[in-house]
mmCIF file with all atom_site columns, C-alpha atoms in Angstrom:
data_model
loop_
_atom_site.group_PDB
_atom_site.id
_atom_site.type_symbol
_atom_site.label_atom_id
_atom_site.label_alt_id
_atom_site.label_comp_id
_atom_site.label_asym_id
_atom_site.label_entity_id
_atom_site.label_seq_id
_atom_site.pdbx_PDB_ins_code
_atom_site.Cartn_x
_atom_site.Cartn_y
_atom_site.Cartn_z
_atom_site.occupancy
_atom_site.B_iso_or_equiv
_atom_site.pdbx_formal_charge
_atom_site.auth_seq_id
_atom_site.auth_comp_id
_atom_site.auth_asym_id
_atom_site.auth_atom_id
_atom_site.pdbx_PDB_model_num
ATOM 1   C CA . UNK H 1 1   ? 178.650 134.249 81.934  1.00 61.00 ? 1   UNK H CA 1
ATOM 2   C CA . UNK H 1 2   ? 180.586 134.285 78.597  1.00 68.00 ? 2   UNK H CA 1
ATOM 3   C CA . UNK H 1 3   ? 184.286 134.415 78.882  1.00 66.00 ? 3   UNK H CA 1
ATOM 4   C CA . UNK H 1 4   ? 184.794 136.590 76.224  1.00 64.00 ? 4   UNK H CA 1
ATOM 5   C CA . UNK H 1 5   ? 182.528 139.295 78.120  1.00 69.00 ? 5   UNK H CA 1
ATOM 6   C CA . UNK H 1 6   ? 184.487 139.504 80.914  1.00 64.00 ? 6   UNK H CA 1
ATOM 7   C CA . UNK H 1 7   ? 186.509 142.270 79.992  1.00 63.00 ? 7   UNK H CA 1
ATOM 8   C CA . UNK H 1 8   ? 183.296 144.561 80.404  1.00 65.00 ? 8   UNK H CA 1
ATOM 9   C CA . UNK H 1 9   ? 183.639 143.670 84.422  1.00 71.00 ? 9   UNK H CA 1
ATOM 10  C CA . UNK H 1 10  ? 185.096 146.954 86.130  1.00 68.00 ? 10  UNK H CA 1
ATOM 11  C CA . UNK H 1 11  ? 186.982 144.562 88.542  1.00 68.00 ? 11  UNK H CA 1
ATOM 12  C CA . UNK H 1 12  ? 188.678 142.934 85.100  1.00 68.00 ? 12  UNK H CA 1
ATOM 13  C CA . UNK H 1 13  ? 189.462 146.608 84.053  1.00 75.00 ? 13  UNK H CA 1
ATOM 14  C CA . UNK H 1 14  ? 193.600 146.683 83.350  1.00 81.00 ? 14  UNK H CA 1
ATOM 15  C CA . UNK H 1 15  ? 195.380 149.955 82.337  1.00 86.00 ? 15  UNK H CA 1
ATOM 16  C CA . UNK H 1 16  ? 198.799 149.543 81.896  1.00 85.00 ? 16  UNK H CA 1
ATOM 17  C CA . UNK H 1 17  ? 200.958 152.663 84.076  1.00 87.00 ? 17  UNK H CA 1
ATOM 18  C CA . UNK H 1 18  ? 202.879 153.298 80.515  1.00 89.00 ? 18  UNK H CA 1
ATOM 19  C CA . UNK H 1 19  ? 199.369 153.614 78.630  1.00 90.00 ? 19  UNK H CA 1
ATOM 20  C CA . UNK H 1 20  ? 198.069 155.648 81.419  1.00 90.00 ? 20  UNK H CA 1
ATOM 21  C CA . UNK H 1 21  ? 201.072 158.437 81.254  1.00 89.00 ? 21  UNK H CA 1
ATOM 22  C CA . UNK H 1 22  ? 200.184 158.474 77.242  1.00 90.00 ? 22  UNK H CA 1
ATOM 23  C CA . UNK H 1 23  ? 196.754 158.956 77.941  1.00 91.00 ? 23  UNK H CA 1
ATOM 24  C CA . UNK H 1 24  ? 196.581 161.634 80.027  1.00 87.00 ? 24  UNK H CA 1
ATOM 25  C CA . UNK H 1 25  ? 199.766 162.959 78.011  1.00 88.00 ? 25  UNK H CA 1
ATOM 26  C CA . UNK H 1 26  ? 197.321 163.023 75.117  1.00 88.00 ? 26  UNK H CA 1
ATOM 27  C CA . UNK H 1 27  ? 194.227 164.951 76.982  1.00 86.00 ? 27  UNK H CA 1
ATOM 28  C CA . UNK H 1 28  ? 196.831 167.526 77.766  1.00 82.00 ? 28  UNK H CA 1
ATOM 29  C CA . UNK H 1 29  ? 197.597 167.810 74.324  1.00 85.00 ? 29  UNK H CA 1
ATOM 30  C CA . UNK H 1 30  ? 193.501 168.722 74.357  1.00 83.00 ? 30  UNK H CA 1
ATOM 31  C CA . UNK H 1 31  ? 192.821 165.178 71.852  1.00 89.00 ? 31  UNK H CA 1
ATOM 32  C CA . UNK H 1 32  ? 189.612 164.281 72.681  1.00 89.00 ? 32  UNK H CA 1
ATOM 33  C CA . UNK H 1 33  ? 188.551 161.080 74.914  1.00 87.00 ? 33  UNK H CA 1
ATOM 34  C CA . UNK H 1 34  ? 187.468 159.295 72.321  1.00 89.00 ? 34  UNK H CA 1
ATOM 35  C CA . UNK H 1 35  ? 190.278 159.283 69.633  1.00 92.00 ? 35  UNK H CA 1
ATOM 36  C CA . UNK H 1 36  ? 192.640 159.082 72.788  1.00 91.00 ? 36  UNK H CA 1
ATOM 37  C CA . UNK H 1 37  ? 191.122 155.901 72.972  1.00 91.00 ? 37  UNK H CA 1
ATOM 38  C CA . UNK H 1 38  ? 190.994 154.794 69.292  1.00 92.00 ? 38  UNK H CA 1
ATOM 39  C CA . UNK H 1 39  ? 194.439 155.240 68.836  1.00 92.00 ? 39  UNK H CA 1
ATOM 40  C CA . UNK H 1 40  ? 194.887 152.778 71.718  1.00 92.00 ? 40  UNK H CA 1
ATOM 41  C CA . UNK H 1 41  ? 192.600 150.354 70.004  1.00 91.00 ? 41  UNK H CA 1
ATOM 42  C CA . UNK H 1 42  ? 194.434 150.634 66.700  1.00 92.00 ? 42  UNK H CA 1
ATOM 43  C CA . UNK H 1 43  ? 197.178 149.815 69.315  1.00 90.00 ? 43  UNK H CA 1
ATOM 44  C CA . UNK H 1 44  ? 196.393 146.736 70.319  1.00 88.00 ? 44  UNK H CA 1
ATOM 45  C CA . UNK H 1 45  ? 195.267 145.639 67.398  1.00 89.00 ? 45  UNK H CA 1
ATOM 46  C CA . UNK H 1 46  ? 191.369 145.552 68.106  1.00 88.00 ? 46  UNK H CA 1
ATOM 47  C CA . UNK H 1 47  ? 189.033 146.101 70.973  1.00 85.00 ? 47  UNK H CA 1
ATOM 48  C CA . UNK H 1 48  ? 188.825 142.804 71.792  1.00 82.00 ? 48  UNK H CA 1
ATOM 49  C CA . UNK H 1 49  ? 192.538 143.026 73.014  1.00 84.00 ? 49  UNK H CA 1
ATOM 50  C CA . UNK H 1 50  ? 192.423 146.049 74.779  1.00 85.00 ? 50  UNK H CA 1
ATOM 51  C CA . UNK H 1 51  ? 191.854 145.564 78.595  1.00 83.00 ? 51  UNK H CA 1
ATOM 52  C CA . UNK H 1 52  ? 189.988 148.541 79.189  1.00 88.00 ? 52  UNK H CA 1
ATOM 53  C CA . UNK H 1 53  ? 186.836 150.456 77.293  1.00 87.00 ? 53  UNK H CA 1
ATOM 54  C CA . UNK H 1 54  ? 186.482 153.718 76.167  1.00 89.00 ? 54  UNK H CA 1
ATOM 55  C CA . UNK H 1 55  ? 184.258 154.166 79.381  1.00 85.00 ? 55  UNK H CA 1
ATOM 56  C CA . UNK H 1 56  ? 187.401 153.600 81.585  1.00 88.00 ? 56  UNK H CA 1
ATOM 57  C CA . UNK H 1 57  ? 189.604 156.031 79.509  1.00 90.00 ? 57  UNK H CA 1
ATOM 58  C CA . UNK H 1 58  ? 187.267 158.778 80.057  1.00 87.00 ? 58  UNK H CA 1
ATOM 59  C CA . UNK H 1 59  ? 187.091 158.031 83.690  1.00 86.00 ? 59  UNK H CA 1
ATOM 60  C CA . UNK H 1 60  ? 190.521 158.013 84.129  1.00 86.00 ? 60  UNK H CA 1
ATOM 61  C CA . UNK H 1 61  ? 191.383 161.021 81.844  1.00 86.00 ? 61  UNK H CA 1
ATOM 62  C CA . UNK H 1 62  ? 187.721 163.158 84.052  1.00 81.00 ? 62  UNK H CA 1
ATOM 63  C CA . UNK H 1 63  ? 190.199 161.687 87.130  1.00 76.00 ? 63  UNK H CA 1
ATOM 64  C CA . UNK H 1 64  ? 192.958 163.649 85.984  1.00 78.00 ? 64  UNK H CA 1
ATOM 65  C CA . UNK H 1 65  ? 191.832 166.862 84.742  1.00 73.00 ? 65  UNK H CA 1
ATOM 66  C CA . UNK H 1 66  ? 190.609 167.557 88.501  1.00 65.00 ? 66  UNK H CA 1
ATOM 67  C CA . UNK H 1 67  ? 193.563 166.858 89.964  1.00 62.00 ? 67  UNK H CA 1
ATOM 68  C CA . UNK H 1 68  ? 195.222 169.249 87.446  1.00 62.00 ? 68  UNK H CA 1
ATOM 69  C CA . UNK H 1 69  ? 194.524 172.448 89.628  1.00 55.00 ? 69  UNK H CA 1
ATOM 70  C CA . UNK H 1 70  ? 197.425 174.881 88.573  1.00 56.00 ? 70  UNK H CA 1
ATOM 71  C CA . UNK H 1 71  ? 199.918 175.727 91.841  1.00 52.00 ? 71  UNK H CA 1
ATOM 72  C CA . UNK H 1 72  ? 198.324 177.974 94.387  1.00 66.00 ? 72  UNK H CA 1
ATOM 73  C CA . UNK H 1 73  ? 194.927 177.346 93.106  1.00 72.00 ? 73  UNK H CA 1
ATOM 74  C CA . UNK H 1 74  ? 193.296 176.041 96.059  1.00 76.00 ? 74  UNK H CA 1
ATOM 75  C CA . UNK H 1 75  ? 194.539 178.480 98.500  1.00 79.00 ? 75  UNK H CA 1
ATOM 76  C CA . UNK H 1 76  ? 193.770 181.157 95.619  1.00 79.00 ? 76  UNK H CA 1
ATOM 77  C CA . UNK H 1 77  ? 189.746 180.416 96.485  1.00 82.00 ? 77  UNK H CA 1
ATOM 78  C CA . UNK H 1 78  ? 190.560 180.084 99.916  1.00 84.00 ? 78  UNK H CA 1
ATOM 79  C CA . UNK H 1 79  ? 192.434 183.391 99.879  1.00 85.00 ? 79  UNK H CA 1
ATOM 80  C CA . UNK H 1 80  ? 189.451 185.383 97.728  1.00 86.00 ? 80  UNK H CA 1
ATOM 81  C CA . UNK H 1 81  ? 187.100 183.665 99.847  1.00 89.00 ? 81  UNK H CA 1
ATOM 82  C CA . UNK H 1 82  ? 188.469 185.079 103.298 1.00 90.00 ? 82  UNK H CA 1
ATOM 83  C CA . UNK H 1 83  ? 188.399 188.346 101.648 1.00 89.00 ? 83  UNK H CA 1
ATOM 84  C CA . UNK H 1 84  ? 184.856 188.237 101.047 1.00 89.00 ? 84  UNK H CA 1
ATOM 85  C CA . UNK H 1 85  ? 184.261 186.833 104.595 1.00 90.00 ? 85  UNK H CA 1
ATOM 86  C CA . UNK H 1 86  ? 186.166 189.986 105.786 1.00 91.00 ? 86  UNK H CA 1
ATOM 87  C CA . UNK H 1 87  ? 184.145 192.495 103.670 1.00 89.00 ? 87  UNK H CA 1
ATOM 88  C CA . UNK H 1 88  ? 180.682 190.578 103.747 1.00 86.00 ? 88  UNK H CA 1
ATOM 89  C CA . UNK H 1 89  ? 179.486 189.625 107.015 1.00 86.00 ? 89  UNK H CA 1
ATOM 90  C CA . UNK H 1 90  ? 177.254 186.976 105.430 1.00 87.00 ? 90  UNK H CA 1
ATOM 91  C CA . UNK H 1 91  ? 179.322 185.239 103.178 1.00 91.00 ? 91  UNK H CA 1
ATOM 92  C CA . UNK H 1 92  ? 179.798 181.910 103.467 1.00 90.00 ? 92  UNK H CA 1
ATOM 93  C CA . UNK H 1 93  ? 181.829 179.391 102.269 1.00 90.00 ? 93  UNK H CA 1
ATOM 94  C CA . UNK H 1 94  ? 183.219 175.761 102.298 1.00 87.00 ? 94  UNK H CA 1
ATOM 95  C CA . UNK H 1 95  ? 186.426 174.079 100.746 1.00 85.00 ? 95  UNK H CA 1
ATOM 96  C CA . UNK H 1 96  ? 186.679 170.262 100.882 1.00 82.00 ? 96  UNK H CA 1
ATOM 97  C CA . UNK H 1 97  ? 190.025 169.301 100.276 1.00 78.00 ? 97  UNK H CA 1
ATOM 98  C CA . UNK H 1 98  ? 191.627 165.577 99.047  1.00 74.00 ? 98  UNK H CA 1
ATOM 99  C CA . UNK H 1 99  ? 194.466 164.074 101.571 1.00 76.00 ? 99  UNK H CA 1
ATOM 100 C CA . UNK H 1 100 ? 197.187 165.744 99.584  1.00 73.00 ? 100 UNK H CA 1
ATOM 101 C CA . UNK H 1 101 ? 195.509 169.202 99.748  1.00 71.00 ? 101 UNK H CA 1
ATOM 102 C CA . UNK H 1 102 ? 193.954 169.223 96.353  1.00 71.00 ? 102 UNK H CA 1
ATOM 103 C CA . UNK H 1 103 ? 191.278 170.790 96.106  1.00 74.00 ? 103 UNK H CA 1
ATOM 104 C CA . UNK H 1 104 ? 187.421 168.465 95.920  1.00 76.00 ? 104 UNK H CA 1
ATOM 105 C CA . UNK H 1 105 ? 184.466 170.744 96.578  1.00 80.00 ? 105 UNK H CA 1
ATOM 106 C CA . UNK H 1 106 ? 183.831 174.346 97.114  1.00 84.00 ? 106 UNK H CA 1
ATOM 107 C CA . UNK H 1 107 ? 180.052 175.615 98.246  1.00 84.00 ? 107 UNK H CA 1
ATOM 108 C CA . UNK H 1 108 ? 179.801 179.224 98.433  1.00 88.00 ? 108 UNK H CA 1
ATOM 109 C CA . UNK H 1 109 ? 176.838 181.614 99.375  1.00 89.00 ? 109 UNK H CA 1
ATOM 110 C CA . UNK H 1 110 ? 176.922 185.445 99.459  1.00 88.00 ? 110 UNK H CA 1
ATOM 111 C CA . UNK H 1 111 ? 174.284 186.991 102.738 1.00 87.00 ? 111 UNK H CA 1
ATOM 112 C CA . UNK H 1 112 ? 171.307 187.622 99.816  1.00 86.00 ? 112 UNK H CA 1
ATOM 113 C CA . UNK H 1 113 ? 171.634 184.196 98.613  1.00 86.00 ? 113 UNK H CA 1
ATOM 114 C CA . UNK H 1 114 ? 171.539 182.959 102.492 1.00 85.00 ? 114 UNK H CA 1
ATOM 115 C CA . UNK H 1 115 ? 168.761 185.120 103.272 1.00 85.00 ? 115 UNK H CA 1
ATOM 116 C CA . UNK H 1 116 ? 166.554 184.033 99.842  1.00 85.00 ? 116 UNK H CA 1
ATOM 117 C CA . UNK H 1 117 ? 167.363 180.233 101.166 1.00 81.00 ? 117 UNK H CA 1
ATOM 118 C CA . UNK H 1 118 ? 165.809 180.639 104.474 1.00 82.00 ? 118 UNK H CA 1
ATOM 119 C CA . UNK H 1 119 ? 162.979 182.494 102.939 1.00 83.00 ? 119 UNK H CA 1
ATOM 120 C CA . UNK H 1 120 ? 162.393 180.851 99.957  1.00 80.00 ? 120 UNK H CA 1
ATOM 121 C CA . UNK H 1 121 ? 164.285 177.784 100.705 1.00 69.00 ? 121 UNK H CA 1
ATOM 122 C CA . UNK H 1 122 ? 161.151 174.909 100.062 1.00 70.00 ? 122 UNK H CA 1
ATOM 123 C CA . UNK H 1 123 ? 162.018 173.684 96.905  1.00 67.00 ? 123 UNK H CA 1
ATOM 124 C CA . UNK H 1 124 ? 166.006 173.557 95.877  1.00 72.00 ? 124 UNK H CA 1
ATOM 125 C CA . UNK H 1 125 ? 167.190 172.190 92.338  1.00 75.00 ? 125 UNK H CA 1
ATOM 126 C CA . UNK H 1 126 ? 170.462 172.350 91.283  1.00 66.00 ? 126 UNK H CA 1
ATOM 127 C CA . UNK H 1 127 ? 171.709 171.629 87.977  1.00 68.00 ? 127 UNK H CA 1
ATOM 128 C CA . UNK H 1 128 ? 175.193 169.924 87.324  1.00 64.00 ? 128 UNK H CA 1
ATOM 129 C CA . UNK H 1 129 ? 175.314 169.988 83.612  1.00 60.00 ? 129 UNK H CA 1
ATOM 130 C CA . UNK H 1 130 ? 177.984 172.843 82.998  1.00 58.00 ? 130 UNK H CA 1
ATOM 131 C CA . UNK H 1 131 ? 181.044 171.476 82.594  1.00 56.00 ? 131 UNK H CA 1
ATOM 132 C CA . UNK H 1 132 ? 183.198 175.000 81.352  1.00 53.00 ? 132 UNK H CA 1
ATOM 133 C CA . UNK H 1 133 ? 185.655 175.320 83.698  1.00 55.00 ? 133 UNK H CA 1
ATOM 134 C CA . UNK H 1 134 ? 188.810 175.006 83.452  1.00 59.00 ? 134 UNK H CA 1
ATOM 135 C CA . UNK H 1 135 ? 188.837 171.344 85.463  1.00 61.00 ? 135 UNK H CA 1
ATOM 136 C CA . UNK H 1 136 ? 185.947 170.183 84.443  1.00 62.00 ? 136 UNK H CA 1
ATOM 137 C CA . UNK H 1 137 ? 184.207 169.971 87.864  1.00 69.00 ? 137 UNK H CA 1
ATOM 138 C CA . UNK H 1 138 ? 180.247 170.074 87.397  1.00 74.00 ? 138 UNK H CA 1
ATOM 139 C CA . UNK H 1 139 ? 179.033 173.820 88.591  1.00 78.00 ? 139 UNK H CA 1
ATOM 140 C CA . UNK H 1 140 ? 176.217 173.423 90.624  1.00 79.00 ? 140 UNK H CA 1
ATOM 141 C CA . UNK H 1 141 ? 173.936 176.626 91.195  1.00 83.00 ? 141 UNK H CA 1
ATOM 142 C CA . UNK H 1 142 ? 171.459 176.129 94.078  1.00 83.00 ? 142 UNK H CA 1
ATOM 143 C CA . UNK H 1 143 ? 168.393 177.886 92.587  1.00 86.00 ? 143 UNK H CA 1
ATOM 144 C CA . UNK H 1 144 ? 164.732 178.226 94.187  1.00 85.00 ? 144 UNK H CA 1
ATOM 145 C CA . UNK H 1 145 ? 161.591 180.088 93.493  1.00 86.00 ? 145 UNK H CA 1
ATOM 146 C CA . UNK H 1 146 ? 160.474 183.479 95.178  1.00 85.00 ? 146 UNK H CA 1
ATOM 147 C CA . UNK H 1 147 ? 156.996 184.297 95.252  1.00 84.00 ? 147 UNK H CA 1
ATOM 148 C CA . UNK H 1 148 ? 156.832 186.081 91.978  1.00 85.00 ? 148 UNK H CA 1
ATOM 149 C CA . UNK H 1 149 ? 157.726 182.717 90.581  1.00 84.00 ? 149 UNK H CA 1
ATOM 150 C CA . UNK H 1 150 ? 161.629 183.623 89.595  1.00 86.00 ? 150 UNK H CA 1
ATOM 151 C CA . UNK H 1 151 ? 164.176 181.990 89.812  1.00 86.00 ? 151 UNK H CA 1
ATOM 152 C CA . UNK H 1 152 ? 166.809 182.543 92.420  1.00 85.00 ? 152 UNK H CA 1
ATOM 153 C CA . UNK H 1 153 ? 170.041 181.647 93.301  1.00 85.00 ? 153 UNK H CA 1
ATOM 154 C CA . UNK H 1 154 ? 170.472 180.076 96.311  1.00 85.00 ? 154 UNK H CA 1
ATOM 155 C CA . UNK H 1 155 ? 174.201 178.985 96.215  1.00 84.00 ? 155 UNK H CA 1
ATOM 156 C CA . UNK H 1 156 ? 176.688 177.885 94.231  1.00 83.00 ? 156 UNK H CA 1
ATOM 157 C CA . UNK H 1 157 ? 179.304 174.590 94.345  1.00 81.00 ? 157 UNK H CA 1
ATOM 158 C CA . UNK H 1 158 ? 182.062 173.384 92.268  1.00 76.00 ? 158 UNK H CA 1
ATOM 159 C CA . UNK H 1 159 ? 181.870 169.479 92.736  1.00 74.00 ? 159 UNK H CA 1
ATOM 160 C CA . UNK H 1 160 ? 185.011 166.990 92.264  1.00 69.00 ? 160 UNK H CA 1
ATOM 161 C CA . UNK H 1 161 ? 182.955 164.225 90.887  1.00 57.00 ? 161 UNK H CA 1
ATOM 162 C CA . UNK H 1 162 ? 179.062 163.005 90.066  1.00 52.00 ? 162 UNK H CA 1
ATOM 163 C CA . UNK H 1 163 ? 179.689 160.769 93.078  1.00 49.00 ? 163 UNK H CA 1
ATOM 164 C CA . UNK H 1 164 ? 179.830 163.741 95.463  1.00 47.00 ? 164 UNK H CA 1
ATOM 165 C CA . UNK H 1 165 ? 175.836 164.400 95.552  1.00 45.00 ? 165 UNK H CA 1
ATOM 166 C CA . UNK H 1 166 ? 175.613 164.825 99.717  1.00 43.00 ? 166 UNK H CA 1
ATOM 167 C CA . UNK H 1 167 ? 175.440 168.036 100.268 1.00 47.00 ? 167 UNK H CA 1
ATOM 168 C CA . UNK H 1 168 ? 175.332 170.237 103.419 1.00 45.00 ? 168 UNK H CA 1
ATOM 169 C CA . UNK H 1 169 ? 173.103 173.782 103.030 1.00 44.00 ? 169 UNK H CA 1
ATOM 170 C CA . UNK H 1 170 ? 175.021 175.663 106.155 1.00 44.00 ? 170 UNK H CA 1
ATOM 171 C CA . UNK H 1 171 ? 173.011 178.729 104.912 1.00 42.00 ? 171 UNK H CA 1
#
């Protein structure tokens, strides 16, 4: 173990609460994650100096985009998604939310998508690679295969974080 690598130890990680207000003041200004983090490099006068990597910048700046959800957002799903329950018998839905109410996960599955699970429910893959919305939580269709070999979705989810990969098919 080489001294001058420990700063690449998570548990060594230091972000100042000053330099973390300017960073996420600077993704909200829409600069991207890595000249965010150059300019706090240029900062310190080197990357040898700075106690944190570009790899902790991005996590902190992924940490605060999803907790960015604009007022009423959460219980704007909710709301749309009781309306649907009302109108569609099969709907189904469910909203995981943080200890201050924010909003983590959202699975949703209309009664087709239910009924194609149970029938053609073998094989499930879901891809997390769209990252478009407006918080940057992966979209995750559920998709399967019917027997005409098309694809098929199966359900949809909005997830916080790529830590969250339990999942729960109620359908």
């Amino acid at each position: 173990m080489s001294p001058s690598n420990a700063r690449y130890f998570s548990c060594n990680c230091v972000i100042d609460p000053h330099v973390k207000r300017q960073l996420k003041i600077n993704d909200i200004a829409e600069i991207r994650a890595n000249k965010i983090h150059n300019a706090q490099v240029i900062g310190a006068w080197g990357h040898e100096k700075l106690l944190f990597l570009e790899w902790d910048t991005r996590n902190l700046l992924a940490k605060a985009r999803q907790m960015r959800l604009g007022e009423g957002d959460a219980n704007a799903i909710h709301t749309y998604f009781m309306k649907m329950l009302s109108q569609n018998d099969g709907f189904f839905s469910l909203i995981d939310l943080d200890e201050k109410g924010r909003l983590k996960n959202v699975l949703w599955a209309d009664l087709r998508s239910r009924a194609a699970c149970c029938e053609f429910g073998n094989v499930i893959t879901f891809d997390t690679t769209y990252l478009t919305n407006k918080y940057d939580m992966p979209f995750a269709p559920f998709v399967g295969v019917n027997h005409h070999g098309q694809s098929i979705l199966l359900g949809s989810r909005l997830i916080s974080n790529e830590d969250t990969w339990l999942f729960h098919m109620a359908i």
